[in-house]
């Protein structure tokens, strides 16, 4: 969204309808490749309380999953779920902002939440290691921005409340979490100048 002329967020509602809203960029962090967006559309009525939390607690070997909309032109506009583990709490060249995961991600997953098995966001999916970058065909090496970095970025916002992101401790079935969380996950469509 860094050079975008306009940003639209497309949500799939529980009843199967799709709603699209205009959004604007509030703050960006180039190092972590994260932008915080705000829905500024008159047609948006707000959310009920968000059913998941954010935790800064994570470790190597921990089970995680992501929800997102990879390659919508080929795979369609229904939410996709993939699972894996946190492979390392360090990113490429040991950058502390990122963690490495084995959760399969594709173009279109970037910016999606990485959840633990209790339904807390532990990171934001960011990138996959490609053969073009390394000269080697590295399989299933993916990176997410750590949640503590995201929380630090959000804390500079005037309407941010740490209570809004408090950890969720209710462990539940993956299928139940996917059903409950999907209406809060969106497709980001950026029109570039």
CSV table of C-alpha atoms in Angstrom, one decimal:
chain,number,residue,atom,x,y,z
A,1,UNK,CA,0.0,0.0,0.0
A,2,UNK,CA,3.0,2.3,0.2
A,3,UNK,CA,2.5,3.9,-3.3
A,4,UNK,CA,-1.2,3.3,-3.6
A,5,UNK,CA,-3.7,5.8,-4.9
A,6,UNK,CA,-6.6,4.1,-3.1
A,7,UNK,CA,-7.0,1.1,-0.7
A,8,UNK,CA,-10.1,-1.1,-0.4
A,9,UNK,CA,-10.8,-3.8,2.2
A,10,UNK,CA,-13.0,-6.6,1.2
A,11,UNK,CA,-14.7,-8.7,4.0
A,12,UNK,CA,-16.6,-12.0,3.7
A,13,UNK,CA,-19.5,-11.8,6.1
A,14,UNK,CA,-20.9,-14.8,8.1
A,15,UNK,CA,-24.0,-14.8,5.8
A,16,UNK,CA,-21.8,-15.1,2.7
A,17,UNK,CA,-22.1,-11.5,1.6
A,18,UNK,CA,-19.0,-9.5,0.6
A,19,UNK,CA,-18.6,-5.9,1.8
A,20,UNK,CA,-15.9,-3.6,0.5
A,21,UNK,CA,-14.8,-0.4,2.3
A,22,UNK,CA,-12.4,2.4,1.6
A,23,UNK,CA,-9.4,2.6,3.9
A,24,UNK,CA,-6.5,4.9,4.5
A,25,UNK,CA,-2.9,4.3,5.7
A,26,UNK,CA,-2.3,5.6,9.2
A,27,UNK,CA,1.3,4.5,9.8
A,28,UNK,CA,3.9,2.3,8.1
A,29,UNK,CA,7.1,0.6,9.1
A,30,UNK,CA,9.4,-0.2,6.2
A,31,UNK,CA,11.6,-2.5,8.2
A,32,UNK,CA,8.8,-4.9,9.1
A,33,UNK,CA,6.8,-4.3,5.9
A,34,UNK,CA,3.7,-3.4,8.0
A,35,UNK,CA,1.1,-0.6,7.5
A,36,UNK,CA,-1.8,0.1,9.8
A,37,UNK,CA,-4.9,0.9,7.9
A,38,UNK,CA,-8.1,2.6,9.1
A,39,UNK,CA,-11.5,2.1,7.5
A,40,UNK,CA,-12.8,5.5,6.7
A,41,UNK,CA,-16.0,4.5,4.8
A,42,UNK,CA,-19.4,5.9,5.8
A,43,UNK,CA,-20.9,2.5,5.1
A,44,UNK,CA,-18.8,0.8,7.7
A,45,UNK,CA,-20.8,0.2,10.9
A,46,UNK,CA,-17.9,-1.0,13.0
A,47,UNK,CA,-17.1,-4.4,14.5
A,48,UNK,CA,-18.6,-6.3,17.4
A,49,UNK,CA,-15.8,-7.1,19.9
A,50,UNK,CA,-13.0,-8.9,18.1
A,51,UNK,CA,-12.9,-12.5,19.1
A,52,UNK,CA,-9.1,-13.0,19.2
A,53,UNK,CA,-6.3,-11.4,21.2
A,54,UNK,CA,-2.6,-10.6,20.7
A,55,UNK,CA,0.2,-12.2,22.7
A,56,UNK,CA,3.9,-11.4,22.8
A,57,UNK,CA,4.5,-15.0,24.0
A,58,UNK,CA,5.8,-17.5,21.4
A,59,UNK,CA,8.5,-20.1,21.1
A,60,UNK,CA,10.2,-22.3,18.5
A,61,UNK,CA,8.3,-25.5,17.9
A,62,UNK,CA,4.9,-23.9,18.8
A,63,UNK,CA,1.9,-24.8,16.6
A,64,UNK,CA,0.5,-21.9,14.6
A,65,UNK,CA,-1.9,-21.2,11.7
A,66,UNK,CA,-2.8,-18.4,9.4
A,67,UNK,CA,-6.0,-17.2,7.7
A,68,UNK,CA,-5.8,-15.3,4.4
A,69,UNK,CA,-6.6,-14.9,0.8
A,70,UNK,CA,-3.6,-16.2,-1.3
A,71,UNK,CA,-3.7,-15.8,-5.0
A,72,UNK,CA,-7.3,-14.8,-5.3
A,73,UNK,CA,-7.2,-14.8,-9.1
A,74,UNK,CA,-6.5,-18.5,-9.0
A,75,UNK,CA,-7.7,-19.8,-5.6
A,76,UNK,CA,-10.8,-17.6,-5.2
A,77,UNK,CA,-12.0,-15.3,-2.6
A,78,UNK,CA,-12.8,-17.7,0.2
A,79,UNK,CA,-10.6,-17.6,3.3
A,80,UNK,CA,-7.8,-20.2,3.3
A,81,UNK,CA,-6.3,-21.8,6.5
A,82,UNK,CA,-2.8,-23.3,6.7
A,83,UNK,CA,-0.9,-24.7,9.7
A,84,UNK,CA,2.7,-25.2,10.7
A,85,UNK,CA,5.1,-24.4,13.5
A,86,UNK,CA,7.4,-21.6,14.5
A,87,UNK,CA,10.7,-22.8,13.2
A,88,UNK,CA,12.8,-20.1,14.8
A,89,UNK,CA,12.2,-17.0,16.8
A,90,UNK,CA,14.7,-15.2,14.6
A,91,UNK,CA,14.3,-14.1,11.0
A,92,UNK,CA,16.6,-13.9,8.0
A,93,UNK,CA,20.1,-12.9,9.0
A,94,UNK,CA,18.9,-13.1,12.6
A,95,UNK,CA,16.7,-10.0,12.3
A,96,UNK,CA,14.8,-9.7,15.6
A,97,UNK,CA,11.7,-8.2,14.0
A,98,UNK,CA,10.8,-11.5,12.3
A,99,UNK,CA,10.3,-15.2,13.1
A,100,UNK,CA,10.6,-18.1,10.8
A,101,UNK,CA,7.6,-20.5,10.3
A,102,UNK,CA,6.7,-23.6,8.3
A,103,UNK,CA,3.2,-22.3,7.7
A,104,UNK,CA,2.7,-22.4,3.9
A,105,UNK,CA,2.0,-18.9,2.6
A,106,UNK,CA,1.5,-17.6,-1.0
A,107,UNK,CA,1.3,-14.2,-2.6
A,108,UNK,CA,-1.8,-12.6,-1.0
A,109,UNK,CA,-1.2,-13.9,2.5
A,110,UNK,CA,1.1,-11.0,3.4
A,111,UNK,CA,-0.3,-9.0,6.2
A,112,UNK,CA,-2.5,-11.8,7.4
A,113,UNK,CA,-2.6,-12.9,11.1
A,114,UNK,CA,-0.5,-15.7,12.4
A,115,UNK,CA,-2.4,-17.3,15.3
A,116,UNK,CA,-1.4,-19.7,18.1
A,117,UNK,CA,-3.7,-22.6,19.1
A,118,UNK,CA,-5.4,-20.4,21.7
A,119,UNK,CA,-6.5,-17.9,19.1
A,120,UNK,CA,-4.0,-15.2,19.8
A,121,UNK,CA,-2.1,-13.4,17.1
A,122,UNK,CA,1.6,-14.1,17.5
A,123,UNK,CA,2.7,-12.5,14.2
A,124,UNK,CA,1.8,-11.1,10.8
A,125,UNK,CA,2.7,-13.1,7.7
A,126,UNK,CA,5.3,-11.2,5.8
A,127,UNK,CA,7.4,-13.2,3.2
A,128,UNK,CA,8.5,-16.5,1.9
A,129,UNK,CA,12.2,-17.3,1.0
A,130,UNK,CA,12.4,-17.7,-2.7
A,131,UNK,CA,15.0,-19.4,-5.0
A,132,UNK,CA,15.4,-16.0,-6.7
A,133,UNK,CA,16.7,-14.5,-3.4
A,134,UNK,CA,19.0,-17.3,-2.4
A,135,UNK,CA,19.9,-19.2,-5.6
A,136,UNK,CA,18.7,-22.4,-3.8
A,137,UNK,CA,15.2,-23.9,-3.8
A,138,UNK,CA,14.4,-23.5,-0.1
A,139,UNK,CA,11.1,-25.3,0.7
A,140,UNK,CA,8.6,-23.9,3.1
A,141,UNK,CA,10.7,-21.2,4.7
A,142,UNK,CA,8.4,-18.3,5.6
A,143,UNK,CA,8.6,-15.3,7.8
A,144,UNK,CA,6.2,-13.4,10.0
A,145,UNK,CA,6.7,-10.1,11.8
A,146,UNK,CA,6.6,-10.7,15.6
A,147,UNK,CA,3.6,-9.5,17.5
A,148,UNK,CA,5.6,-7.5,19.9
A,149,UNK,CA,6.8,-5.4,17.0
A,150,UNK,CA,3.3,-4.9,15.8
A,151,UNK,CA,2.1,-3.9,19.3
A,152,UNK,CA,4.9,-1.4,19.6
A,153,UNK,CA,3.9,0.1,16.2
A,154,UNK,CA,0.2,0.2,17.3
A,155,UNK,CA,1.1,1.9,20.6
A,156,UNK,CA,1.9,5.1,18.9
A,157,UNK,CA,-1.7,5.5,17.7
A,158,UNK,CA,-3.8,7.9,19.7
A,159,UNK,CA,-6.9,5.6,19.9
A,160,UNK,CA,-4.9,2.5,20.7
A,161,UNK,CA,-5.8,0.6,23.9
A,162,UNK,CA,-3.7,-2.4,25.0
A,163,UNK,CA,-6.9,-3.8,26.4
A,164,UNK,CA,-8.3,-4.1,22.9
A,165,UNK,CA,-5.5,-6.6,22.1
A,166,UNK,CA,-5.3,-8.5,25.4
A,167,UNK,CA,-4.5,-12.3,25.1
A,168,UNK,CA,-7.2,-14.8,24.6
A,169,UNK,CA,-6.7,-17.9,26.8
A,170,UNK,CA,-9.6,-20.0,25.6
A,171,UNK,CA,-8.2,-22.9,23.5
A,172,UNK,CA,-10.6,-24.3,21.0
A,173,UNK,CA,-10.8,-26.4,17.9
A,174,UNK,CA,-9.1,-25.0,14.8
A,175,UNK,CA,-12.4,-25.3,12.7
A,176,UNK,CA,-14.3,-23.3,15.3
A,177,UNK,CA,-11.6,-20.5,15.3
A,178,UNK,CA,-11.6,-20.4,11.5
A,179,UNK,CA,-15.4,-19.9,11.4
A,180,UNK,CA,-15.3,-17.3,14.2
A,181,UNK,CA,-12.3,-15.3,13.0
A,182,UNK,CA,-12.9,-15.3,9.2
A,183,UNK,CA,-15.3,-12.4,9.1
A,184,UNK,CA,-12.5,-10.2,10.6
A,185,UNK,CA,-9.9,-11.1,8.0
A,186,UNK,CA,-10.0,-9.1,4.7
A,187,UNK,CA,-8.6,-8.9,1.2
A,188,UNK,CA,-6.6,-5.7,0.8
A,189,UNK,CA,-6.9,-4.2,-2.7
A,190,UNK,CA,-4.5,-1.4,-3.4
A,191,UNK,CA,-4.6,0.7,-6.6
A,192,UNK,CA,-1.1,1.9,-7.4
A,193,UNK,CA,-0.5,5.2,-9.2
